[in-house]
CSV table of C-alpha atoms and ligand atoms in Angstrom, one decimal:
chain,number,residue,atom,x,y,z
J,1,MET,CA,197.1,-64.9,94.6
J,2,LYS,CA,194.3,-67.2,93.4
J,3,ALA,CA,195.2,-69.6,91.0
J,4,HIS,CA,193.3,-72.3,89.1
J,5,ASP,CA,194.9,-76.1,89.2
J,6,GLY,CA,193.6,-76.7,85.7
J,7,MET,CA,193.2,-75.8,82.4
J,8,TYR,CA,190.5,-73.9,80.7
J,9,ILE,CA,189.4,-76.1,77.8
J,10,ASP,CA,186.1,-76.4,76.1
J,11,GLY,CA,184.3,-73.7,78.4
J,12,ALA,CA,185.5,-75.4,82.0
J,13,TRP,CA,188.5,-75.6,84.2
J,14,ARG,CA,189.7,-79.3,83.8
J,15,PRO,CA,192.7,-81.3,85.3
J,16,ALA,CA,195.7,-81.0,83.5
J,17,ALA,CA,196.6,-84.9,82.2
J,18,GLY,CA,200.5,-84.4,83.9
J,19,ARG,CA,201.2,-83.4,87.6
J,20,ASP,CA,204.4,-80.9,86.5
J,21,THR,CA,203.9,-77.4,88.0
J,22,ILE,CA,204.9,-73.6,87.5
J,23,ALA,CA,205.7,-71.9,90.5
J,24,VAL,CA,204.7,-67.7,89.8
J,25,VAL,CA,207.5,-65.5,91.5
J,26,ASN,CA,206.7,-62.0,92.7
J,27,PRO,CA,209.9,-60.5,91.0
J,28,ALA,CA,209.5,-57.6,93.1
J,29,ASP,CA,210.4,-59.4,96.3
J,30,GLU,CA,211.7,-63.2,95.0
J,31,GLN,CA,208.6,-65.1,96.5
J,32,VAL,CA,206.4,-68.0,95.0
J,33,ILE,CA,202.5,-66.4,94.9
J,34,ALA,CA,201.2,-69.2,93.3
J,35,GLU,CA,201.0,-72.8,91.4
J,36,VAL,CA,199.6,-73.0,88.2
J,37,PRO,CA,199.5,-77.0,86.0
J,38,ALA,CA,202.9,-77.2,83.5
J,39,GLY,CA,200.4,-78.9,80.5
J,40,GLY,CA,202.1,-80.9,77.9
J,41,ALA,CA,201.1,-82.6,74.6
J,42,GLU,CA,198.3,-84.2,75.4
J,43,ASP,CA,196.6,-81.0,77.2
J,44,ILE,CA,197.4,-79.1,73.8
J,45,ASP,CA,195.8,-82.3,72.3
J,46,ALA,CA,192.6,-81.7,73.5
J,47,ALA,CA,192.4,-78.0,73.8
J,48,VAL,CA,192.5,-78.3,69.8
J,49,ARG,CA,190.1,-80.5,69.6
J,50,ALA,CA,188.2,-78.5,71.3
J,51,ALA,CA,188.9,-75.1,69.3
J,52,ARG,CA,188.3,-77.6,66.1
J,53,ALA,CA,185.1,-79.3,67.4
J,54,ALA,CA,183.7,-75.5,68.2
J,55,LEU,CA,184.7,-74.1,64.9
J,56,PRO,CA,182.1,-74.7,62.5
J,57,ALA,CA,179.1,-73.3,65.1
J,58,TRP,CA,181.3,-69.9,65.9
J,59,VAL,CA,181.7,-69.4,61.9
J,60,ALA,CA,178.5,-69.2,61.7
J,61,THR,CA,177.8,-66.9,63.7
J,62,ALA,CA,176.8,-63.5,62.8
J,63,PRO,CA,179.7,-60.5,63.0
J,64,ALA,CA,177.0,-58.6,65.0
J,65,GLU,CA,176.8,-61.8,67.8
J,66,ARG,CA,180.7,-61.9,67.7
J,67,ALA,CA,180.8,-57.9,68.2
J,68,ALA,CA,177.9,-58.4,70.7
J,69,ARG,CA,180.2,-61.4,72.7
J,70,ILE,CA,183.8,-59.1,72.2
J,71,ALA,CA,181.7,-56.1,73.6
J,72,ALA,CA,180.8,-58.1,76.7
J,73,LEU,CA,184.6,-58.9,77.1
J,74,ARG,CA,185.9,-55.7,77.2
J,75,ASP,CA,182.7,-55.0,80.0
J,76,VAL,CA,184.0,-57.6,81.8
J,77,LEU,CA,187.6,-56.3,81.7
J,78,VAL,CA,186.4,-53.1,83.0
J,79,ALA,CA,184.6,-54.5,86.0
J,80,ARG,CA,187.7,-56.5,86.8
J,81,LYS,CA,190.9,-53.5,86.0
J,82,GLY,CA,191.6,-53.6,89.5
J,83,GLU,CA,192.2,-57.1,89.7
J,84,ILE,CA,193.9,-57.3,86.7
J,85,ALA,CA,196.3,-54.5,87.1
J,86,ALA,CA,196.9,-56.3,91.0
J,87,THR,CA,197.5,-59.3,89.4
J,88,VAL,CA,199.9,-58.1,86.3
J,89,THR,CA,201.8,-56.1,89.4
J,90,ALA,CA,202.3,-59.3,91.7
J,91,GLU,CA,203.5,-61.4,88.4
J,92,LEU,CA,205.2,-59.4,86.3
J,93,GLY,CA,206.3,-56.4,89.0
J,94,ALA,CA,205.1,-53.7,87.0
J,95,PRO,CA,204.7,-50.4,89.2
J,96,LEU,CA,200.5,-50.4,89.8
J,97,PRO,CA,199.4,-47.3,88.4
J,98,PHE,CA,201.7,-48.2,85.1
J,99,SER,CA,199.6,-51.7,85.6
J,100,GLN,CA,196.1,-49.6,86.1
J,101,ALA,CA,197.1,-47.6,83.3
J,102,VAL,CA,199.1,-49.7,80.7
J,103,HIS,CA,198.9,-53.5,81.1
J,104,ALA,CA,194.9,-53.2,82.2
J,105,GLY,CA,193.9,-50.1,80.2
J,106,VAL,CA,195.3,-50.5,76.7
J,107,PRO,CA,193.9,-54.0,76.6
J,108,ILE,CA,190.1,-52.4,77.1
J,109,LEU,CA,191.4,-50.1,74.3
J,110,VAL,CA,191.7,-53.4,72.3
J,111,ALA,CA,189.1,-55.4,73.0
J,112,GLY,CA,187.3,-52.3,72.5
J,113,SER,CA,188.3,-51.7,69.3
J,114,TYR,CA,187.8,-55.1,68.3
J,115,ALA,CA,184.0,-55.2,69.0
J,116,GLY,CA,183.5,-52.1,66.6
J,117,LEU,CA,185.7,-53.5,63.6
J,118,ALA,CA,183.8,-57.4,64.2
J,119,ALA,CA,180.5,-55.1,63.3
J,120,SER,CA,181.8,-52.6,60.4
J,121,TYR,CA,184.3,-54.9,58.8
J,122,ALA,CA,183.2,-56.0,55.0
J,123,PHE,CA,183.5,-59.8,55.2
J,124,GLU,CA,181.9,-59.8,51.4
J,125,GLU,CA,183.2,-57.3,48.6
J,126,LYS,CA,182.3,-57.2,45.1
J,127,VAL,CA,184.9,-57.1,42.6
J,128,GLY,CA,184.4,-57.0,39.4
J,129,ASN,CA,182.2,-60.0,38.3
J,130,SER,CA,183.6,-62.1,42.1
J,131,THR,CA,182.0,-61.5,45.2
J,132,VAL,CA,185.4,-62.0,47.4
J,133,TYR,CA,184.5,-63.4,50.9
J,134,ALA,CA,187.0,-62.9,53.8
J,135,GLU,CA,187.1,-66.5,56.1
J,136,PRO,CA,188.1,-67.4,58.9
J,137,VAL,CA,191.4,-68.8,59.0
J,138,GLY,CA,190.7,-71.3,61.5
J,139,VAL,CA,192.0,-72.9,64.6
J,140,VAL,CA,194.4,-70.2,66.0
J,141,GLY,CA,197.7,-71.3,68.3
J,142,ALA,CA,198.9,-68.0,70.2
J,143,ILE,CA,201.9,-68.0,71.9
J,144,THR,CA,202.5,-64.9,74.6
J,145,PRO,CA,205.5,-63.2,76.2
J,146,TRP,CA,205.3,-61.5,79.4
J,147,ASN,CA,206.3,-58.3,79.2
J,148,TYR,CA,202.5,-57.1,78.4
J,149,PRO,CA,200.8,-60.1,79.3
J,150,LEU,CA,196.8,-58.9,79.1
J,151,HIS,CA,197.7,-56.9,76.0
J,152,GLN,CA,199.7,-59.3,73.9
J,153,ILE,CA,196.9,-62.2,74.3
J,154,VAL,CA,194.0,-59.5,74.1
J,155,ALA,CA,195.7,-58.2,70.8
J,156,LYS,CA,195.1,-62.1,69.4
J,157,VAL,CA,192.4,-63.5,70.5
J,158,ALA,CA,189.7,-60.2,70.2
J,159,PRO,CA,190.9,-60.4,66.6
J,160,ALA,CA,190.3,-63.9,66.0
J,161,LEU,CA,187.1,-64.3,68.4
J,162,ALA,CA,186.1,-61.1,65.1
J,163,ALA,CA,187.0,-62.8,62.7
J,164,GLY,CA,185.6,-66.2,63.8
J,165,CYS,CA,189.0,-68.2,64.6
J,166,THR,CA,188.7,-70.7,67.3
J,167,ILE,CA,192.0,-70.3,69.5
J,168,VAL,CA,194.3,-72.4,72.0
J,169,LEU,CA,196.2,-70.0,74.3
J,170,LYS,CA,199.6,-70.5,75.4
J,171,PRO,CA,200.6,-67.8,77.4
J,172,ALA,CA,204.3,-66.7,79.3
J,173,GLU,CA,205.4,-69.3,81.8
J,174,ASP,CA,206.1,-66.3,83.9
J,175,THR,CA,202.6,-64.8,84.2
J,176,PRO,CA,199.9,-67.4,84.2
J,177,LEU,CA,197.8,-65.9,86.4
J,178,THR,CA,196.8,-62.9,84.2
J,179,ALA,CA,196.2,-65.4,80.8
J,180,GLN,CA,193.9,-67.4,84.1
J,181,LEU,CA,191.9,-64.1,84.7
J,182,PHE,CA,191.8,-63.3,81.0
J,183,ALA,CA,189.9,-66.9,80.4
J,184,GLU,CA,187.3,-66.1,83.5
J,185,ALA,CA,186.4,-62.9,81.9
J,186,VAL,CA,186.4,-64.7,78.0
J,187,HIS,CA,183.3,-67.4,79.9
J,188,GLU,CA,181.9,-64.9,82.2
J,189,ALA,CA,181.5,-63.1,78.7
J,190,GLY,CA,179.4,-65.8,77.5
J,191,VAL,CA,182.0,-67.1,74.5
J,192,PRO,CA,180.6,-70.1,73.7
J,193,ALA,CA,182.2,-72.7,75.0
J,194,GLY,CA,185.8,-74.4,72.9
J,195,VAL,CA,186.0,-70.9,70.9
J,196,PHE,CA,188.9,-69.8,73.2
J,197,ASN,CA,190.7,-72.4,75.3
J,198,LEU,CA,193.7,-71.8,77.8
J,199,VAL,CA,197.1,-74.5,78.3
J,200,THR,CA,199.7,-72.7,80.6
J,201,GLY,CA,203.4,-74.3,80.5
J,202,LEU,CA,206.6,-74.1,79.5
J,203,GLY,CA,207.2,-72.7,76.2
J,204,PRO,CA,209.6,-75.2,74.9
J,205,VAL,CA,206.9,-78.1,75.8
J,206,ALA,CA,203.7,-76.8,75.5
J,207,GLY,CA,204.6,-74.1,73.0
J,208,GLN,CA,206.3,-76.4,70.8
J,209,ALA,CA,203.4,-79.0,70.9
J,210,LEU,CA,201.1,-75.9,69.3
J,211,ALA,CA,203.6,-74.7,67.3
J,212,GLU,CA,203.6,-78.5,65.6
J,213,HIS,CA,199.8,-79.9,66.1
J,214,ASP,CA,198.4,-80.4,62.7
J,215,GLY,CA,194.9,-79.5,64.3
J,216,VAL,CA,196.3,-75.3,63.9
J,217,ASP,CA,195.8,-73.4,60.8
J,218,LEU,CA,197.5,-70.3,61.9
J,219,VAL,CA,200.3,-69.8,64.7
J,220,SER,CA,201.2,-65.9,65.8
J,221,PHE,CA,203.7,-65.9,68.0
J,222,THR,CA,205.3,-62.5,70.3
J,223,GLY,CA,208.6,-63.1,72.0
J,224,SER,CA,212.2,-63.4,70.9
J,225,THR,CA,213.4,-63.5,67.4
J,226,ALA,CA,215.3,-66.9,68.4
J,227,VAL,CA,211.8,-68.5,69.2
J,228,GLY,CA,209.9,-66.8,66.3
J,229,ARG,CA,213.0,-68.0,63.5
J,230,LYS,CA,212.0,-71.7,64.5
J,231,ILE,CA,208.5,-71.4,64.7
J,232,GLY,CA,208.2,-69.4,61.3
J,233,ALA,CA,209.7,-73.0,60.2
J,234,THR,CA,208.2,-75.2,61.9
J,235,ALA,CA,204.9,-73.4,60.5
J,236,GLY,CA,206.5,-73.1,56.7
J,237,ALA,CA,207.2,-76.6,56.8
J,238,ALA,CA,203.5,-77.7,57.9
J,239,VAL,CA,202.6,-75.1,54.6
J,240,LYS,CA,200.6,-73.3,57.8
J,241,ARG,CA,200.2,-69.6,58.2
J,242,VAL,CA,202.2,-67.9,60.6
J,243,ALA,CA,202.0,-64.2,62.6
J,244,LEU,CA,205.3,-62.9,64.6
J,245,GLU,CA,205.7,-60.0,67.0
J,246,LEU,CA,209.6,-59.9,67.0
J,247,GLY,CA,212.0,-57.6,68.8
J,248,GLY,CA,213.0,-54.3,68.4
J,249,LYS,CA,216.2,-52.0,68.7
J,250,SER,CA,214.4,-48.9,67.6
J,251,ALA,CA,215.6,-45.2,66.9
J,252,ASN,CA,214.9,-42.2,68.5
J,253,VAL,CA,216.0,-39.8,66.1
J,254,ILE,CA,216.4,-35.9,67.3
J,255,LEU,CA,216.4,-33.9,64.5
J,256,PRO,CA,218.6,-30.9,65.6
J,257,SER,CA,215.3,-28.5,64.5
J,258,ALA,CA,213.1,-30.4,67.7
J,259,ASP,CA,212.8,-29.3,71.1
J,260,LEU,CA,215.8,-31.3,72.3
J,261,ALA,CA,214.1,-31.3,76.1
J,262,LYS,CA,210.5,-32.7,76.0
J,263,ALA,CA,212.7,-35.7,73.2
J,264,VAL,CA,215.0,-36.7,75.3
J,265,GLY,CA,212.3,-36.4,78.6
J,266,VAL,CA,210.7,-38.5,76.6
J,267,GLY,CA,212.5,-40.2,74.9
J,268,VAL,CA,214.1,-41.2,78.3
J,269,ALA,CA,210.7,-42.4,79.8
J,270,ASN,CA,209.7,-44.0,76.4
J,271,VAL,CA,212.4,-46.5,77.5
J,272,MET,CA,212.1,-47.1,81.4
J,273,GLY,CA,208.1,-47.5,81.5
J,274,ASN,CA,207.6,-51.1,81.7
J,275,SER,CA,211.3,-51.3,83.2
J,276,GLY,CA,213.1,-51.5,79.6
J,277,GLN,CA,210.8,-54.9,78.8
J,278,THR,CA,208.9,-52.9,76.2
J,279,CYS,CA,209.8,-54.7,72.7
J,280,SER,CA,209.0,-51.6,70.4
J,281,ALA,CA,211.2,-49.0,73.2
J,282,TRP,CA,212.9,-46.3,71.2
J,283,THR,CA,216.6,-47.5,73.0
J,284,ARG,CA,218.9,-46.0,70.9
J,285,MET,CA,218.9,-42.4,70.9
J,286,LEU,CA,220.1,-40.3,67.9
J,287,VAL,CA,221.6,-36.6,68.4
J,288,HIS,CA,223.2,-34.1,65.9
J,289,THR,CA,226.8,-34.0,67.3
J,290,SER,CA,226.3,-30.1,68.0
J,291,GLN,CA,223.4,-30.8,70.7
J,292,TYR,CA,225.4,-34.3,72.4
J,293,ASP,CA,226.9,-33.1,75.1
J,294,GLU,CA,223.5,-31.3,76.0
J,295,ALA,CA,221.7,-34.3,75.1
J,296,VAL,CA,223.3,-36.8,77.9
J,297,ALA,CA,223.4,-33.9,80.4
J,298,LEU,CA,219.4,-33.6,79.9
J,299,ALA,CA,219.2,-37.9,79.8
J,300,ALA,CA,221.5,-38.4,83.4
J,301,GLU,CA,219.4,-36.0,84.9
J,302,ALA,CA,215.8,-37.6,83.3
J,303,ALA,CA,216.9,-41.2,84.3
J,304,ALA,CA,218.0,-40.3,87.8
J,305,LYS,CA,214.9,-38.9,88.3
J,306,TYR,CA,213.1,-41.9,87.2
J,307,GLY,CA,214.8,-43.3,89.9
J,308,ASP,CA,212.7,-45.1,92.2
J,309,ARG,CA,209.6,-45.1,90.0
J,310,ILE,CA,210.9,-48.1,88.1
J,311,GLY,CA,209.9,-52.0,88.4
J,312,PRO,CA,212.2,-54.6,88.7
J,313,LEU,CA,212.8,-57.3,85.8
J,314,VAL,CA,210.7,-60.3,85.3
J,315,ASN,CA,212.7,-62.8,86.4
J,316,ALA,CA,216.1,-63.9,87.7
J,317,LYS,CA,217.7,-65.0,84.4
J,318,GLN,CA,216.7,-61.4,82.4
J,319,HIS,CA,217.7,-59.6,85.3
J,320,ALA,CA,221.2,-61.5,85.2
J,321,ARG,CA,221.1,-61.2,81.3
J,322,VAL,CA,220.4,-57.1,81.8
J,323,ARG,CA,223.4,-56.7,84.1
J,324,GLY,CA,226.0,-58.5,81.4
J,325,TYR,CA,224.6,-56.4,78.6
J,326,ILE,CA,225.3,-53.4,80.6
J,327,GLU,CA,228.7,-54.9,81.6
J,328,ARG,CA,229.6,-55.6,78.4
J,329,GLY,CA,228.9,-51.7,77.3
J,330,VAL,CA,231.1,-50.6,79.8
J,331,ALA,CA,233.5,-53.0,78.5
J,332,GLU,CA,233.1,-52.2,74.5
J,333,GLY,CA,233.8,-48.8,75.8
J,334,ALA,CA,230.4,-46.5,76.7
J,335,ARG,CA,229.8,-44.5,79.1
J,336,LEU,CA,227.8,-44.9,82.2
J,337,VAL,CA,226.5,-41.6,82.9
J,338,ALA,CA,223.5,-43.2,85.2
J,339,GLY,CA,222.5,-46.8,86.3
J,340,GLY,CA,225.4,-49.7,86.3
J,341,PRO,CA,225.2,-53.2,86.6
J,342,GLU,CA,224.9,-53.2,90.3
J,343,ALA,CA,221.8,-54.2,91.6
J,344,PRO,CA,220.3,-51.2,93.5
J,345,ARG,CA,218.2,-53.1,96.3
J,346,GLU,CA,219.0,-56.7,98.0
J,347,GLN,CA,216.0,-58.1,97.7
J,348,GLY,CA,214.1,-58.2,93.7
J,349,TYR,CA,215.2,-58.5,90.3
J,350,PHE,CA,215.9,-54.9,90.1
J,351,VAL,CA,218.3,-52.1,87.6
J,352,SER,CA,219.1,-48.8,87.7
J,353,PRO,CA,217.7,-46.0,84.5
J,354,THR,CA,220.8,-46.9,82.6
J,355,VAL,CA,222.4,-44.1,80.3
J,356,PHE,CA,224.9,-44.4,78.3
J,357,ALA,CA,226.7,-42.5,76.5
J,358,ASP,CA,229.7,-42.0,73.8
J,359,VAL,CA,227.3,-45.4,72.2
J,360,THR,CA,229.0,-46.7,68.9
J,361,PRO,CA,226.7,-47.8,66.0
J,362,GLU,CA,228.0,-51.5,66.3
J,363,MET,CA,228.5,-51.6,69.9
J,364,THR,CA,226.6,-54.5,71.4
J,365,VAL,CA,224.3,-52.4,73.4
J,366,ALA,CA,222.8,-50.6,70.1
J,367,GLN,CA,222.5,-53.3,68.1
J,368,GLU,CA,221.5,-56.0,70.3
J,369,GLU,CA,217.6,-56.0,72.8
J,370,ILE,CA,218.7,-55.6,76.0
J,371,PHE,CA,215.5,-55.4,77.4
J,372,GLY,CA,215.9,-53.5,80.2
J,373,PRO,CA,216.2,-50.1,81.9
J,374,VAL,CA,219.0,-49.1,79.1
J,375,VAL,CA,218.9,-46.6,76.9
J,376,SER,CA,222.5,-45.4,74.5
J,377,LEU,CA,222.9,-42.2,73.0
J,378,ILE,CA,224.5,-41.7,69.4
J,379,ARG,CA,226.0,-39.0,67.6
J,380,TYR,CA,225.4,-38.2,63.9
J,381,GLU,CA,226.7,-36.1,62.2
J,382,ASP,CA,224.1,-35.0,59.4
J,383,GLU,CA,220.7,-36.3,58.5
J,384,ASP,CA,222.0,-39.5,56.2
J,385,ASP,CA,224.4,-40.4,58.7
J,386,ALA,CA,221.4,-40.6,61.2
J,387,LEU,CA,219.4,-42.5,58.7
J,388,ARG,CA,222.2,-44.3,58.6
J,389,ILE,CA,222.4,-45.2,61.7
J,390,ALA,CA,218.2,-45.8,62.6
J,391,ASN,CA,218.4,-48.3,60.0
J,392,GLY,CA,221.4,-50.0,60.7
J,393,THR,CA,220.0,-53.2,62.9
J,394,VAL,CA,218.6,-56.4,61.9
J,395,TYR,CA,215.3,-55.2,63.6
J,396,GLY,CA,212.6,-52.9,62.4
J,397,LEU,CA,209.6,-52.2,64.5
J,398,ALA,CA,209.1,-48.7,65.7
J,399,GLY,CA,210.9,-45.8,66.4
J,400,ALA,CA,210.4,-41.8,67.0
J,401,VAL,CA,211.2,-38.8,65.1
J,402,TRP,CA,211.1,-35.3,66.4
J,403,ALA,CA,212.0,-32.0,64.5
J,404,GLY,CA,210.9,-28.2,64.1
J,405,ASP,CA,208.1,-29.3,62.1
J,406,ASP,CA,205.5,-32.3,61.3
J,407,ALA,CA,206.4,-32.4,58.0
J,408,GLU,CA,210.2,-32.4,58.7
J,409,ALA,CA,209.9,-35.1,60.5
J,410,VAL,CA,207.6,-37.0,58.3
J,411,ALA,CA,210.4,-37.0,55.1
J,412,PHE,CA,212.6,-38.4,57.6
J,413,ALA,CA,210.3,-41.2,59.1
J,414,ARG,CA,209.4,-42.1,55.3
J,415,ARG,CA,213.1,-43.1,54.7
J,416,MET,CA,213.1,-45.5,58.0
J,417,ASP,CA,213.2,-49.2,57.7
J,418,THR,CA,210.5,-49.9,60.2
J,419,GLY,CA,207.0,-50.4,61.4
J,420,GLN,CA,205.6,-47.6,62.9
J,421,VAL,CA,207.4,-44.3,64.0
J,422,ASP,CA,206.0,-41.8,66.4
J,423,ILE,CA,206.2,-38.1,64.9
J,424,ASN,CA,207.2,-35.1,67.9
J,425,GLY,CA,205.9,-37.9,70.1
J,426,GLY,CA,203.1,-38.9,68.6
J,427,ARG,CA,200.0,-40.7,70.5
J,428,PHE,CA,199.2,-44.6,71.3
J,429,ASN,CA,196.3,-45.4,68.4
J,430,PRO,CA,194.7,-49.1,69.4
J,431,LEU,CA,193.5,-48.8,65.4
J,432,ALA,CA,197.1,-48.7,63.8
J,433,PRO,CA,199.0,-51.8,61.9
J,434,PHE,CA,201.9,-52.4,64.8
J,435,GLY,CA,204.2,-54.8,63.3
J,436,GLY,CA,208.0,-55.1,62.1
J,437,TYR,CA,210.1,-55.0,58.8
J,438,LYS,CA,213.1,-57.0,58.6
J,439,GLN,CA,213.7,-59.4,61.5
J,440,SER,CA,210.9,-57.6,64.0
J,441,GLY,CA,208.3,-59.9,62.4
J,442,VAL,CA,206.0,-60.9,60.4
J,443,GLY,CA,202.6,-59.5,59.8
J,444,ARG,CA,200.7,-56.7,61.5
J,445,GLU,CA,198.6,-57.0,64.6
J,446,LEU,CA,196.1,-54.0,65.7
J,447,GLY,CA,193.1,-52.3,64.0
J,448,SER,CA,191.6,-53.8,60.2
J,449,HIS,CA,194.9,-54.9,59.4
J,450,GLY,CA,195.1,-57.0,62.9
J,451,LEU,CA,192.0,-58.9,61.9
J,452,ALA,CA,192.9,-59.2,58.4
J,453,GLU,CA,195.8,-61.8,59.2
J,454,TYR,CA,192.8,-63.8,60.8
J,455,LEU,CA,190.9,-63.9,57.5
J,456,GLN,CA,192.0,-65.8,54.5
J,457,THR,CA,189.7,-64.8,51.2
J,458,LYS,CA,187.4,-67.3,48.9
J,459,SER,CA,186.3,-65.6,45.9
J,460,LEU,CA,183.0,-66.4,43.9
J,461,GLN,CA,182.5,-65.6,39.9
J,462,PHE,CA,179.5,-64.8,38.0
H,501,LIG,P1,210.5,-66.4,74.5
H,501,LIG,O1,211.0,-67.4,75.3
H,501,LIG,O2,210.4,-65.9,72.6
H,501,LIG,O3,209.0,-66.2,75.2
H,501,LIG,C1,208.2,-65.7,74.3
H,501,LIG,C2,206.8,-66.8,74.3
H,501,LIG,O4,207.2,-68.6,73.4
H,501,LIG,C3,206.1,-68.1,75.1
H,501,LIG,O5,205.4,-68.2,75.9
H,501,LIG,C4,207.6,-69.0,76.3
H,501,LIG,O6,207.3,-69.5,77.0
H,501,LIG,C5,207.3,-69.3,74.3
H,501,LIG,N1,208.2,-70.1,73.7
H,501,LIG,C6,209.8,-70.3,73.9
H,501,LIG,N2,210.2,-71.2,73.4
H,501,LIG,C7,209.8,-71.9,72.5
H,501,LIG,C8,209.5,-72.8,71.7
H,501,LIG,N3,210.4,-73.5,71.5
H,501,LIG,N4,208.1,-73.5,71.3
H,501,LIG,C9,207.1,-72.5,71.4
H,501,LIG,N5,207.0,-71.5,72.1
H,501,LIG,C10,208.0,-71.1,72.6
H,501,LIG,O7,211.1,-64.8,75.4
H,501,LIG,P2,211.5,-64.8,76.6
H,501,LIG,O8,212.9,-66.1,77.1
H,501,LIG,O9,210.5,-65.0,77.5
H,501,LIG,O10,212.3,-63.3,76.5
H,501,LIG,C11,213.3,-63.8,76.0
H,501,LIG,C12,214.0,-62.6,75.0
H,501,LIG,O11,213.0,-62.2,73.8
H,501,LIG,C13,213.8,-61.2,75.9
H,501,LIG,O12,214.9,-60.9,76.8
H,501,LIG,C14,213.6,-59.7,74.4
H,501,LIG,O13,214.8,-60.0,74.2
H,501,LIG,C15,212.7,-61.0,73.8
H,501,LIG,N6,211.2,-60.4,74.2
H,501,LIG,C16,210.6,-60.2,73.2
H,501,LIG,C17,209.0,-59.8,73.3
H,501,LIG,C18,208.0,-58.7,72.2
H,501,LIG,O14,207.4,-58.6,72.8
H,501,LIG,N7,208.5,-58.4,70.9
H,501,LIG,C19,209.0,-60.2,74.3
H,501,LIG,C20,209.5,-60.8,75.3
H,501,LIG,C21,210.3,-61.3,74.9
H,501,LIG,P3,208.0,-69.8,77.6
H,501,LIG,O15,207.2,-68.3,79.0
H,501,LIG,O16,207.7,-70.8,78.8
H,501,LIG,O17,209.6,-69.3,78.2
H,502,LIG,MG1,211.7,-68.4,77.6
């Protein structure tokens, strides 16, 4: 695969300060496909300086001009969609149709939505005898994970550009090629030099240097709760803004009046997509005791049908971790009805679509984020019991409710401690705010709420 041997800083590809590299591995066959430089504090410092220097001119551009640049970026993503999908498939392992539809398709939608918002957002508002201006927060340090490598970059960079911020991105070490492709797209779109900068590198080195840099005004992080907590503490100590999109353990609540077969089928597919590496996946399926056995049979069948269409996990560490969780489920008394801890292929980091029955709410597989193709079926006695179980983790990122009619599902969803709920299947909406209650995070991404994360207000009184 094509790779740049440098960092994208101040509008050009520049050599890294050091000589360390990251080997990029295809998780489907464990072959090294490219090498990229592993940046350090010096590279981060150069990138932050470039972003700081570019800030005054970018802040001063009219929103319509920023909108035009984001629209151009969207057009480049459209033109290079095939290349993007192939790159995500090579370094993440997602099956090509999923890469085309989701990994390449969703960022195009999101970039398009911010081209629209940049042009239409009310950056100025009258409040009584005051005029309130929404101004950019300044230089953004963006740290992203590998599971939706381009989406998570675009969900930060597009609103930051729309707001008038400049950016330094440190992408995940497992998916740097997608990030390099994105930097090329930004360049092609005519975004001025220094407005967007890319430093590839390791989390505890380049990521930490970015989070700690005093030239950064806002740190926007997506990833694990463990790292998010650390970044939040660092930002708090520096009185710096922070946005955290963290883990989840979302509930798929199937009320007795629901279409059971549909709810179970969609629910299993929701977890297996992207090999279970989705922070908002509905990994706990809650079923009324009267329908439990039928739901278990339907889920096992759906998982078995999924079979070979599933991609590998991203790397050897996640492979070992997910299989360890499956072994732990068995050890704690959950019943395997599909899949299991054995690797289904000799090569590649594959895990079979796995379904656990007889899961109780306190089991490890019902509490911790597995980040693999594993769904746990939990039985409930009545609605209050279902609500207690649904709300009974430290997380609150997403969820689903199924019922005979939307009103019944909405009544339940309103009692859930979570940031986003799909009603009877729902549909993805790139303008709806996405983010967590409880330990799933701080702040929101997407739409106007996502844009507001990159703005601060100034009020003038008359
Ligand atoms: P992670 O370590 O939190 O990685 C997320 C990003 O933070 C990556 O760019 C990472 O760099 C960087 N990072 C790591 N340590 C850092 C530090 N000390 N300071 C600043 N940045 C740092 O997540 P992971 O190791 O890839 O995955 C572990 C678990 O996190 C998964 O099993 C899953 O449960 C959860 N996860 C959640 C999401 C989500 O969307 N909510 C996404 C991914 C993972 P490196 O790539 O070099 O580590
Ligand atoms: Mg990591």
